[in-house]
Coordinates of C-alpha atoms (C1' of nucleotides) in Angstrom, one line a residue:
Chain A
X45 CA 179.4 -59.5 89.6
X46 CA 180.2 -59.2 86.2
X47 CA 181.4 -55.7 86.5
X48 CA 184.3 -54.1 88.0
X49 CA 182.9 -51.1 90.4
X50 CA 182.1 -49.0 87.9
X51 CA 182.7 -45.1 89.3
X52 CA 185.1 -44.0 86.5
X53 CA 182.0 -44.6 83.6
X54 CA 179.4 -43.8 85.9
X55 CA 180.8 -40.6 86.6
X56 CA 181.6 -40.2 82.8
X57 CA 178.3 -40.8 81.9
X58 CA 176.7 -38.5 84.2
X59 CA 178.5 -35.6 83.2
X60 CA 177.9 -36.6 79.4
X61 CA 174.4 -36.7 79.6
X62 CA 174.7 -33.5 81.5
X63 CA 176.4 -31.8 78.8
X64 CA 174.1 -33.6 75.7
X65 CA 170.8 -31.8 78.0
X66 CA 172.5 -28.8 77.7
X67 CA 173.3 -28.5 81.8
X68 CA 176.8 -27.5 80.4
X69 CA 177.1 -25.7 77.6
X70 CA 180.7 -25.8 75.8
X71 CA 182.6 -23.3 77.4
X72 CA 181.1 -23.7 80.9
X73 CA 183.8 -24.9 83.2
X74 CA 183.1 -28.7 84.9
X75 CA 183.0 -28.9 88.1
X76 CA 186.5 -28.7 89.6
X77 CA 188.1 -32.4 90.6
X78 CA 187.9 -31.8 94.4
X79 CA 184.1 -30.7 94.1
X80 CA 183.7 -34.0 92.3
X81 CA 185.0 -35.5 94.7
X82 CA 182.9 -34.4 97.6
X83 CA 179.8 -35.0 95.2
X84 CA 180.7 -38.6 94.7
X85 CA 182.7 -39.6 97.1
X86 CA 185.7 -41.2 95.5
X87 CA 189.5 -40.6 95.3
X88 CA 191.0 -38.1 93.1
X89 CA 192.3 -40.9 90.9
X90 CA 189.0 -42.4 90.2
X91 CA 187.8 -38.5 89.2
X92 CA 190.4 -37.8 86.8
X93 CA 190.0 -41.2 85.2
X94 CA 186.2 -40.2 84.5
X95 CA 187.9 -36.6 83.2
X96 CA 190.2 -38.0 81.2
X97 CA 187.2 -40.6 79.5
X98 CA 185.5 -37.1 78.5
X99 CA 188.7 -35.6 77.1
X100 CA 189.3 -38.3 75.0
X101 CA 185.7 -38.4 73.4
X102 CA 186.7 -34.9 72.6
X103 CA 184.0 -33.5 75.2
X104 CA 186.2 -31.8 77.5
X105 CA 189.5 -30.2 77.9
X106 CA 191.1 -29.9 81.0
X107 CA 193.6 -27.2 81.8
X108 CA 196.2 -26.8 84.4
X109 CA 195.5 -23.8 86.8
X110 CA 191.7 -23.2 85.3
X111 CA 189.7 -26.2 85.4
X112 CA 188.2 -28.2 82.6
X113 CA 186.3 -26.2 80.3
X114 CA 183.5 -28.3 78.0
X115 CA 184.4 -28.2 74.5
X116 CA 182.5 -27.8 71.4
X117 CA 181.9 -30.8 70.0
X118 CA 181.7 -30.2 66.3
X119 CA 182.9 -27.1 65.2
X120 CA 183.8 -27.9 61.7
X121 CA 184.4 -24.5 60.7
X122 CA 186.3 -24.9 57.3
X123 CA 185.7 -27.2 54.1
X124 CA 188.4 -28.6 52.3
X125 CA 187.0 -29.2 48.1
X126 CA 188.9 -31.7 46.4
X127 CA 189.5 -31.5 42.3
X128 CA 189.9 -27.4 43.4
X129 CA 193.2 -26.0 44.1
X130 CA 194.8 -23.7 47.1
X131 CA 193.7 -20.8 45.3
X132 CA 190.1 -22.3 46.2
X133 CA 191.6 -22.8 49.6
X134 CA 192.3 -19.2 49.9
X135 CA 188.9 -18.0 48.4
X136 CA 186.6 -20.1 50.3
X137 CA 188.6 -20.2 53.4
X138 CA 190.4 -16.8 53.7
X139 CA 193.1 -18.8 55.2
X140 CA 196.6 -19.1 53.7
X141 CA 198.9 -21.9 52.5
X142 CA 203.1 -22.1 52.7
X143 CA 205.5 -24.3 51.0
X144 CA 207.3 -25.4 54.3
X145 CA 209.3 -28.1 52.5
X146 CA 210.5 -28.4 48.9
X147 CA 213.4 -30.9 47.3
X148 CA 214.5 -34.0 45.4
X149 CA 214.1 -37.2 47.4
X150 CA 214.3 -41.2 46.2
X151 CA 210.5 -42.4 45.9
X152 CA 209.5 -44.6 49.0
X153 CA 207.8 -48.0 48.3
X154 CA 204.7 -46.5 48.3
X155 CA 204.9 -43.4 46.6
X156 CA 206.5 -45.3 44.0
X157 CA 203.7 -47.9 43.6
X158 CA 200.9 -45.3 43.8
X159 CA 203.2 -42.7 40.9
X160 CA 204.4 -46.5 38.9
X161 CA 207.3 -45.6 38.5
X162 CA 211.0 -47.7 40.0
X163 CA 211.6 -47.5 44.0
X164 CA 213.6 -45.2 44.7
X165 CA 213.2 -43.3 41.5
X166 CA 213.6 -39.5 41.6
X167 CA 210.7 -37.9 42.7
X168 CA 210.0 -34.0 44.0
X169 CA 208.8 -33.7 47.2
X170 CA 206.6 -30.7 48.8
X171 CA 204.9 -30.2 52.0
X172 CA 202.5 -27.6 52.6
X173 CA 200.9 -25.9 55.7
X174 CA 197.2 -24.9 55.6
X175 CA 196.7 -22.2 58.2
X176 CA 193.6 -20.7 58.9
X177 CA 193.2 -18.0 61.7
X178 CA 195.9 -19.0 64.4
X179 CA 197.0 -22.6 64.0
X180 CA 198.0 -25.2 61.1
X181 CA 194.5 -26.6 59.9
X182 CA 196.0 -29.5 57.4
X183 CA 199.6 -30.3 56.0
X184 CA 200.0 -31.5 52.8
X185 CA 202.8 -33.7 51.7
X186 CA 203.1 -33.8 47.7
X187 CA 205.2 -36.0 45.2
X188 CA 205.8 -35.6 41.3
X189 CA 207.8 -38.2 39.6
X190 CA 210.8 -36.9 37.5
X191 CA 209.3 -36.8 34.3
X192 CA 206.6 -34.6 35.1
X193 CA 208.7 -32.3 37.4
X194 CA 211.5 -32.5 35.3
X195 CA 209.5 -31.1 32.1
X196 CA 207.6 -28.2 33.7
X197 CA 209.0 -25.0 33.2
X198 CA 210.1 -24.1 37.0
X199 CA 212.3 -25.9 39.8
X200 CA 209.2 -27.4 41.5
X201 CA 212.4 -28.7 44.4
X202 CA 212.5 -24.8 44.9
X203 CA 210.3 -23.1 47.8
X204 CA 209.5 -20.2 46.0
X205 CA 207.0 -21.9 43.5
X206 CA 203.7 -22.0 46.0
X207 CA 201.0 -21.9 44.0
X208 CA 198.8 -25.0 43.0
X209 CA 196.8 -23.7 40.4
X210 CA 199.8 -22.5 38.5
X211 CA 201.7 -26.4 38.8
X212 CA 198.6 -27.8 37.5
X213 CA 198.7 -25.5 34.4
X214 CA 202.0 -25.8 34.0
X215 CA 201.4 -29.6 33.7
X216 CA 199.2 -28.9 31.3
X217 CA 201.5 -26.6 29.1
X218 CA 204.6 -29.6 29.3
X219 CA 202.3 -32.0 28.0
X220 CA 201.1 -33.2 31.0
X221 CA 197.5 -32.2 31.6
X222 CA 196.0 -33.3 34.7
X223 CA 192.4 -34.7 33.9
X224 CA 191.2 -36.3 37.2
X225 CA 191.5 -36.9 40.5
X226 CA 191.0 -39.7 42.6
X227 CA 190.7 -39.4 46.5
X228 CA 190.4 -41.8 49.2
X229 CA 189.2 -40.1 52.7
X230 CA 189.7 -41.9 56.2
X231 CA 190.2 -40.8 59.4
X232 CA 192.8 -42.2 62.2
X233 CA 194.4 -40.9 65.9
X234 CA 196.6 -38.8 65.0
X235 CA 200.5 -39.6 65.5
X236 CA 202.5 -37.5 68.5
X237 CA 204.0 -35.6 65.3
X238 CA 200.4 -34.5 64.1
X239 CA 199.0 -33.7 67.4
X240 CA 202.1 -31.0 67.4
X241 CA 201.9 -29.4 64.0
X242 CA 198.1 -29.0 64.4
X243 CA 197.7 -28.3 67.5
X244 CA 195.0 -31.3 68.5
X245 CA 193.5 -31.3 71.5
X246 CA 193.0 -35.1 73.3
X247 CA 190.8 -36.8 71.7
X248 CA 191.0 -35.1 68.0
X249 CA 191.1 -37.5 65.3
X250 CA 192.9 -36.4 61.9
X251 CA 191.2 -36.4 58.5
X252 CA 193.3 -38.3 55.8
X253 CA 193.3 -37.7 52.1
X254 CA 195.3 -39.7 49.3
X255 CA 195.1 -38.3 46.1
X256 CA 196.1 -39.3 42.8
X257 CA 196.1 -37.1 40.0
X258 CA 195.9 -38.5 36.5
X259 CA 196.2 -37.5 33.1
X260 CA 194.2 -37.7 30.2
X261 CA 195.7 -41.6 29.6
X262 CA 195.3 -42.5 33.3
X263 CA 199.1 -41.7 34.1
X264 CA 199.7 -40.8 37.8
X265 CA 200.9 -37.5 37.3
X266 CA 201.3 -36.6 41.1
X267 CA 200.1 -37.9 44.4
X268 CA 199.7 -35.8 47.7
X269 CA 198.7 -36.8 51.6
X270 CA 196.6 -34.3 52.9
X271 CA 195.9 -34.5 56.5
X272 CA 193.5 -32.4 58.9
X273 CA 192.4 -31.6 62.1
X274 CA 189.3 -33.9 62.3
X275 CA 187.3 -31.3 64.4
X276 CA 187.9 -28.5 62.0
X277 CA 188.5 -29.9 58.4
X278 CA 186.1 -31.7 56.4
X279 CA 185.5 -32.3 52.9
X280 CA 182.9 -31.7 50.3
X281 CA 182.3 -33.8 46.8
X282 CA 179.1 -33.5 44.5
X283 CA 179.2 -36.7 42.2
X284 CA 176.5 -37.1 38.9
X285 CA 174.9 -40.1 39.6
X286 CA 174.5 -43.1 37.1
X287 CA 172.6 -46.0 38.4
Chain B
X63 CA 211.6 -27.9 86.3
X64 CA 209.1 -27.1 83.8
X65 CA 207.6 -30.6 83.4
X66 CA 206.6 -32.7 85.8
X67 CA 208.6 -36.2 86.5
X68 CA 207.6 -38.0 82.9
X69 CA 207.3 -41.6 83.0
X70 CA 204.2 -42.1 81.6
X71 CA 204.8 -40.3 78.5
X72 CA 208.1 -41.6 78.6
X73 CA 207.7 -45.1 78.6
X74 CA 204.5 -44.5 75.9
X75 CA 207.4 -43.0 73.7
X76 CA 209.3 -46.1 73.8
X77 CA 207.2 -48.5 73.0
X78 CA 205.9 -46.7 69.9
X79 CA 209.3 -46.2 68.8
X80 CA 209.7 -49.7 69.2
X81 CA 206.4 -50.9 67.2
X82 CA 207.4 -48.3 64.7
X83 CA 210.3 -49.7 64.2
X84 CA 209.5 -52.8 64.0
X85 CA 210.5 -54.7 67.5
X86 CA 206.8 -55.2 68.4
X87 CA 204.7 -56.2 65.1
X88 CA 201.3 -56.3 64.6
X89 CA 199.6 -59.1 66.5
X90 CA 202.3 -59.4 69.3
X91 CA 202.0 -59.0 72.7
X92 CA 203.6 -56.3 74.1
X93 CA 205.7 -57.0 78.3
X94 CA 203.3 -57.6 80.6
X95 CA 202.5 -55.1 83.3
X96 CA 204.7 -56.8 85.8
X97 CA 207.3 -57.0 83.6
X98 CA 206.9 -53.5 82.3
X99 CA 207.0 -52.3 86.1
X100 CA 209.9 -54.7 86.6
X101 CA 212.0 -52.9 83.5
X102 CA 211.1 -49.4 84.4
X103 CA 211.1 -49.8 88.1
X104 CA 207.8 -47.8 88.3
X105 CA 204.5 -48.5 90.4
X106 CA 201.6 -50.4 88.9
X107 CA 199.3 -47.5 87.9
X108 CA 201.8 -45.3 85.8
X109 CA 202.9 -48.4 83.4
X110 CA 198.8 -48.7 82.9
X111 CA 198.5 -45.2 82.3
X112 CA 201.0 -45.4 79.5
X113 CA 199.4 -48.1 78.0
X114 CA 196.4 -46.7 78.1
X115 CA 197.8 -43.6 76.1
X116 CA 199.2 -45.9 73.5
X117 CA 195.6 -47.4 73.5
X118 CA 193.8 -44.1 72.7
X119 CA 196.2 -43.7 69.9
X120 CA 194.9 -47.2 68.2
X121 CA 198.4 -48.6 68.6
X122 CA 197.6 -51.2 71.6
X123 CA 194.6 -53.1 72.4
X124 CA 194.7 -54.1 76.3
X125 CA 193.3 -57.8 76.4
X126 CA 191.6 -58.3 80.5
X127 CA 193.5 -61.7 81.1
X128 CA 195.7 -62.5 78.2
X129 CA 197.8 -59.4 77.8
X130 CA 198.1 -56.2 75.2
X131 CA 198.4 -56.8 71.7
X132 CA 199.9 -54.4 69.6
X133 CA 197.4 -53.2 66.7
X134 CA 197.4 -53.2 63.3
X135 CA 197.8 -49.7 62.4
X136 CA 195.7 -49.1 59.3
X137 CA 194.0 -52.1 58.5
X138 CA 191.4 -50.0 56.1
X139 CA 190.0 -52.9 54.4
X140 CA 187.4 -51.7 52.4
X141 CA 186.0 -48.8 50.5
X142 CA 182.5 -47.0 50.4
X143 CA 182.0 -45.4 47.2
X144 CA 180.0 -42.3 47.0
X145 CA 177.7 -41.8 44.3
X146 CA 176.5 -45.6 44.1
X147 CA 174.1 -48.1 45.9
X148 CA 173.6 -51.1 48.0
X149 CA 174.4 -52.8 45.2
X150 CA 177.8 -52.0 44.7
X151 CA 178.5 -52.4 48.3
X152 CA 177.8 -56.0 48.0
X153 CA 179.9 -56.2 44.8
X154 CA 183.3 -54.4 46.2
X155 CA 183.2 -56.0 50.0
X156 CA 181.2 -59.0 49.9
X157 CA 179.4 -57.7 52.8
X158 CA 175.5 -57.2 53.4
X159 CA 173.2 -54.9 54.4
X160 CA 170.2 -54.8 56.4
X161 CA 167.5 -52.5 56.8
X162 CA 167.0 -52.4 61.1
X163 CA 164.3 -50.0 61.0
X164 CA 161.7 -48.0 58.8
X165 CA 158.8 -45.6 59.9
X166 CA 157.3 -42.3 59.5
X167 CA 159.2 -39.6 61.9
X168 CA 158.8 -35.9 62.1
X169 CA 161.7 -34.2 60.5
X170 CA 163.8 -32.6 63.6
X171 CA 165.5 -29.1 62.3
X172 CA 168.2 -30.0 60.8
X173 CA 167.1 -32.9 58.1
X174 CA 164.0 -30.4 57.7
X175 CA 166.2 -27.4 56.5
X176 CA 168.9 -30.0 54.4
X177 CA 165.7 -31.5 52.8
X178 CA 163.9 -27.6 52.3
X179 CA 160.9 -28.9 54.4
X180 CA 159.0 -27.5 57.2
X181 CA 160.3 -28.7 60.6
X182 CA 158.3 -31.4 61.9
X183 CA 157.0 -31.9 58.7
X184 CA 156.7 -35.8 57.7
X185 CA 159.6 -37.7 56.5
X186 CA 160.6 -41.9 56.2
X187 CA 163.5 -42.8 58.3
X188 CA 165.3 -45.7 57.2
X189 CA 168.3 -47.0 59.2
X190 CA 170.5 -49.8 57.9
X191 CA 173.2 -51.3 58.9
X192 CA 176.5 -52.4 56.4
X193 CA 178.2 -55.7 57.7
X194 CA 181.6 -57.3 57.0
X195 CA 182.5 -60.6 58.4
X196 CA 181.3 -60.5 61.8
X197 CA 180.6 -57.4 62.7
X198 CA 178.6 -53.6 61.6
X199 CA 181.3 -51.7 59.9
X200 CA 178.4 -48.9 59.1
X201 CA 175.6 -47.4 59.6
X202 CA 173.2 -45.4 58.0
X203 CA 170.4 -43.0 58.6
X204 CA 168.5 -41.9 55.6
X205 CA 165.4 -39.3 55.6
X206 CA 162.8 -39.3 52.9
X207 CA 160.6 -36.5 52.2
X208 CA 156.9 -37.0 52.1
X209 CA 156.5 -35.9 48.2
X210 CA 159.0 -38.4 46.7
X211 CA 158.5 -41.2 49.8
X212 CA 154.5 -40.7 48.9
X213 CA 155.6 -41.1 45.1
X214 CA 157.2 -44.1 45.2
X215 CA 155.6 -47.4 44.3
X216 CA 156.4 -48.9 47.4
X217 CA 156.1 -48.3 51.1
X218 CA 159.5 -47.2 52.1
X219 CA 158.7 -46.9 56.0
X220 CA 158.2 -50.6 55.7
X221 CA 161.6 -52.7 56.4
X222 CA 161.2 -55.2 53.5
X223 CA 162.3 -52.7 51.2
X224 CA 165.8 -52.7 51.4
X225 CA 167.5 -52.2 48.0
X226 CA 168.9 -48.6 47.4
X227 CA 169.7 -49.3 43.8
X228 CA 165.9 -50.2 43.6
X229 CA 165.1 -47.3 45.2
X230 CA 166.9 -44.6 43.0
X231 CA 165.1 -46.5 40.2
X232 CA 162.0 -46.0 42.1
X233 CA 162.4 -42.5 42.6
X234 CA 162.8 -42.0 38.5
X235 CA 159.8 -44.0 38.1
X236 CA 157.9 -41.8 39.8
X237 CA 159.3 -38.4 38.3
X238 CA 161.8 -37.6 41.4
X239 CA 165.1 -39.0 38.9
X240 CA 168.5 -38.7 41.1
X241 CA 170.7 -36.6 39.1
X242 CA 174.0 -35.7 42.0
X243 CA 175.2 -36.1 44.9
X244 CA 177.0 -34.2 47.3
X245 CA 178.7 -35.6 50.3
X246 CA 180.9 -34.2 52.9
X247 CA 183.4 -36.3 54.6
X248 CA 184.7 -35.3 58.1
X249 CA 186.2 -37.4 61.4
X250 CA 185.2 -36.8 65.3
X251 CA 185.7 -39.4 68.1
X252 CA 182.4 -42.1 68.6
X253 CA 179.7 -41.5 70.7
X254 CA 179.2 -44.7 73.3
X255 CA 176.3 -45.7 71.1
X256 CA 178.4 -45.8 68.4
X257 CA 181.3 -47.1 69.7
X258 CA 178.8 -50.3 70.6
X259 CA 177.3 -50.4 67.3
X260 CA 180.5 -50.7 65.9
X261 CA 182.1 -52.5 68.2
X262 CA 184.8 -50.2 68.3
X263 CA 188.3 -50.1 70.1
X264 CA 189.3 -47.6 72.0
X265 CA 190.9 -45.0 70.1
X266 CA 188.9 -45.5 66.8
X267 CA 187.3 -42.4 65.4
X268 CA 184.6 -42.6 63.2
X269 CA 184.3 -41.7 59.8
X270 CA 181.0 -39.4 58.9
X271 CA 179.5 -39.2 55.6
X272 CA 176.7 -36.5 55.5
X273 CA 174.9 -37.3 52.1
X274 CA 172.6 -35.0 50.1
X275 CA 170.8 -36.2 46.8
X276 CA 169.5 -33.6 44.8
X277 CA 167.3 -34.2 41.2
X278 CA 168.2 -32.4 38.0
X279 CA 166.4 -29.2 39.6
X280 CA 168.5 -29.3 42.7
X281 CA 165.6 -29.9 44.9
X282 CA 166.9 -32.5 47.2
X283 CA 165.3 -36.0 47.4
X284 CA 166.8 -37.8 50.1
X285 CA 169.5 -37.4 52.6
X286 CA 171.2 -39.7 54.7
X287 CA 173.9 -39.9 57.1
X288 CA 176.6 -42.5 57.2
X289 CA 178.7 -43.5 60.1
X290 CA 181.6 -45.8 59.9
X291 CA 184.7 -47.5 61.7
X292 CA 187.6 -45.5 60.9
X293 CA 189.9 -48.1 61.0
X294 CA 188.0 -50.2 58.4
X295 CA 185.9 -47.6 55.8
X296 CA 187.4 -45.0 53.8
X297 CA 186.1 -43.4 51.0
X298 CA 187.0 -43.3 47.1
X299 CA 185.9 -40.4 45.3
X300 CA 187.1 -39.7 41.3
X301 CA 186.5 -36.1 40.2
X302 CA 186.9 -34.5 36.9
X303 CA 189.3 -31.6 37.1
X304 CA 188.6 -28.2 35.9
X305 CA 191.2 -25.5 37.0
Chain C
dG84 C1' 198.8 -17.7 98.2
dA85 C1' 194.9 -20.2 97.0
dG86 C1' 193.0 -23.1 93.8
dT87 C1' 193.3 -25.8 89.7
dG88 C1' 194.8 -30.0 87.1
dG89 C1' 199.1 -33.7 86.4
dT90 C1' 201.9 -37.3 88.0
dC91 C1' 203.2 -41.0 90.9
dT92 C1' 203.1 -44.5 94.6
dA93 C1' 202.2 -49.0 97.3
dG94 C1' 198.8 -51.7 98.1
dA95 C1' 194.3 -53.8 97.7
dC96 C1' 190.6 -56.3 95.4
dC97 C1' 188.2 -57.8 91.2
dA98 C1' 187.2 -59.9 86.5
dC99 C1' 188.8 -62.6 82.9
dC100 C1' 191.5 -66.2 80.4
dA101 C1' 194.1 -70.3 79.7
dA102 C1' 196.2 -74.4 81.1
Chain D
dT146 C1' 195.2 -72.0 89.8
dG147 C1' 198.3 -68.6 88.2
dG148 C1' 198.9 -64.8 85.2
dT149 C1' 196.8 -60.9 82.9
dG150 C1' 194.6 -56.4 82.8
dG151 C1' 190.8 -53.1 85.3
dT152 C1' 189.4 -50.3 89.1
dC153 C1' 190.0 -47.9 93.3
dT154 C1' 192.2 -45.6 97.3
dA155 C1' 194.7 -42.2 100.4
dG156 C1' 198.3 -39.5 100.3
dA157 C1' 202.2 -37.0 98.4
dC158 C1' 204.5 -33.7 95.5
dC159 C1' 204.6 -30.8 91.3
dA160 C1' 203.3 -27.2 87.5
dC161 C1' 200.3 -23.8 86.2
dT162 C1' 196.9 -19.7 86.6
dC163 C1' 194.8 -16.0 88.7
dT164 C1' 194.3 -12.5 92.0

DNA sequence: GAGTGGTCTAGACCACCAA
DNA sequence: TGGTGGTCTAGACCACTCT
C-alpha cells in the first residue's frame, strides 16, 4: 500500500462532511469519544486524533466534562476599516478600545527601518486592546518616532491620552499632518502569547495588519501592528480604480 | 493538581523558545524522535504529539523519513494588490496566471444578493489560478452578471479569455466602466480542498479576499473571491486619510 | 458518581528516504 | 538497510462538568 491505515482522516472526513450536509449543526454536540469508538471500532487514541484534525480546522471544540460541541465556522461578526480611527471602531462596532501600554522605548531594527529613522532611536510606544462584548478582539501595538511625539502638544508615553482621532489631529496641528495610509494584511497561527490575550480557540488563525502612516511629503509619521482574532476580525477597503 | 502531568506542552515550549531564540534556525532539523524521547525520557507518542503542536503553529514541518525541519516563520514573499489586474500581478511577482475554468452557472444565494441579482439567475464563473515558482499560491473565483458578461465583446465563459486588465477595459467599452472597489480581508484555517490546491502545510491559514466591483452608479459588475496561502500572500492597500 | 475529554505509556507495524 | 516520521492499540490515570 501506499497509505498508512487511514482511520484518523477517515473518521475526520466523515464527521466533516457530516457537519458541511448540515447533520450537525454548530452547536450540536459530536458524538462523545467512547460512542465513536463503538461506531468505528478503534482505540480511543485513534478517535481523538480524528477530534483533534477537526479542532484544528477550526470545526470543532472539544471541552473537558461536556463533549465536543461543533463550532461556527465563520462568524466574522465585526469589521475592522482602515484609514478610520478608534472613534470609528467604537461607532461601527459598539465595542471599546484601552491604552494597556504607553512609554519611551529604543526603536527595534524594524520599527526603525519601517519609521527611517537610527536603530535604537527614541521612539513612543502604545499598545491598545480592542474589546468587543466579552473578550479582546485585536491588540494594537503603535510607534511614533521622537520628532513627531516630541512636537505634539501631549505626553503620547502617558496612558491617559487614548484617543486616535485626537493623535492624528494633533499631528496635524504640530505640523505633522497625516495624509495616507498604507496597510499590508496577512494572516498567520497565532503565537502561545496571542492565543491568550484573545482568547483563540485551536485552530484560530490571527489577522495581521502593518500600517504606515505618512505625511503629506511621504514621511513615516507612525507605524502600528494590528493583530485580530481571524474568526472574528476582518477588514474592509473600497479603492477607485485606474486601469 | 489542577493540570494534568504536562509533557507535551512542555517540551513544545522548549523547542520554540529555542527556535525563537535562535538555537534551531530556519531550515534545520530539529532531534529526532528517538533522541527527543531519549533527552526527555518520555514514550514515543507524547514527543510526536508535541511536535505535532509546534507543527500546527507553522513552526515545524515533520519530513516522513528525513526528519522535522524547523520553518521559516514568515516567509511572505509577495504581495497582491487590491484595486489592480492580472497585469500587475505579473509585473510585481513574476508569476502567471491561468484561467482553469469558464462557464455559465446559476448564481447560488449569496453571489446573487452581492451582485443584486435574482437567485439562480445567470452569471459567468471564471476560476483562475495565480502561480509562483512551482506551485498555486491563489486562487480565484470570479462571478459575472448576465447584463455586463452579455455586454462584453467577448465570450467570457470561454477559457481563452484570460486577461483581467482586458477585461475591465472591456467592461468600459461596453458602457459597464469600473469605477471602485471594495474588498474585505479576513483569515480562517483551509478547507482540505484548499489545503491541496495550495499545497499547504499544516498549520497554514488562508488568506480570503472577498472582492466587490461596483461602476460609477454603485451597481456592482463583478465579484470575485480570492483565496491564498497565508504564509506567502499578503495584501498592500494605500488609502487616503480623512479624519 | 457517572460521564466527558486530556495525557501518557510500551510496543507494534507501516511508509518513506538516503546511503 | 538503517533511520526517520505516521498510525494504531489496550490500558491506565487524571481533570473537569453536571446532576
Amino acid at each position: 500500500m501506499t497509505n498508512p491505515r487511514v482511520w484518523k482522516s477517515q473518521i475526520a472526513h466523515e464527521i466533516r462532511t457530516k457537519i458541511s450536509e448540515g447533520h450537525y449543526q454548530p452547536g450540536d454536540m459530536l458524538p462523545s469519544i467512547p460512542d465513536l469508538i463503538q461506531h468505528y471500532q478503534v482505540s480511543r487514541e485513534t478517535v481523538r486524533a480524528a477530534i483533534a484534525l477537526l479542532a484544528t480546522e477550526g470545526l470543532a471544540l472539544p471541552e473537558r466534562g461536556r463533549g465536543t460541541i461543533v463550532r461556527d465556522t465563520h462568524p466574522v461578526t465585526m469589521t475592522y476599516t482602515p484609514g478610520a480611527a478608534s472613534r470609528t471602531w467604537k461607532e461601527q462596532t459598539q465595542g471599546s478600545d484601552q491604552v494597556v501600554y504607553a512609554a519611551w522605548e529604543e526603536a527595534d531594527p524594524g520599527v526603525a527601518e519601517t519609521l527611517g529613522i537610527a536603530e535604537g532611536g527614541p521612539v513612543v510606544r502604545r499598545t491598545r486592546h480592542f474589546t468587543r462584548g466579552r473578550g479582546v478582539v485585536q491588540t494594537v501595538d503603535q510607534w511614533i518616532p521622537q520628532h513627531v511625539a516630541g512636537a505634539v502638544a501631549v505626553d503620547l508615553a502617558n496612558r491617559e491620552v487614548d484617543d486616535q482621532v485626537n493623535l492624528f489631529e494633533l499631528m496635524a496641528a504640530a505640523g505633522h499632518a497625516p495624509a495616507t495610509t498604507t496597510e499590508t494584511v496577512g494572516a498567520r497561527m497565532p503565537t502561545p502569547d496571542e492565543r491568550e490575550d484573545l482568547s483563540l480557540p485551536p485552530g484560530t488563525p490571527v489577522h495581521v495588519t502593518h500600517r504606515v502612516t505618512r505625511g503629506e511629503d511621504e514621511s513615516p509619521l507612525e507605524t502600528s501592528l494590528f493583530v485580530g482574532a481571524g474568526d472574528r476580525v476582518s477588514s474592509t477597503f473600497t479603492v477607485p480604480l485606474n486601469y
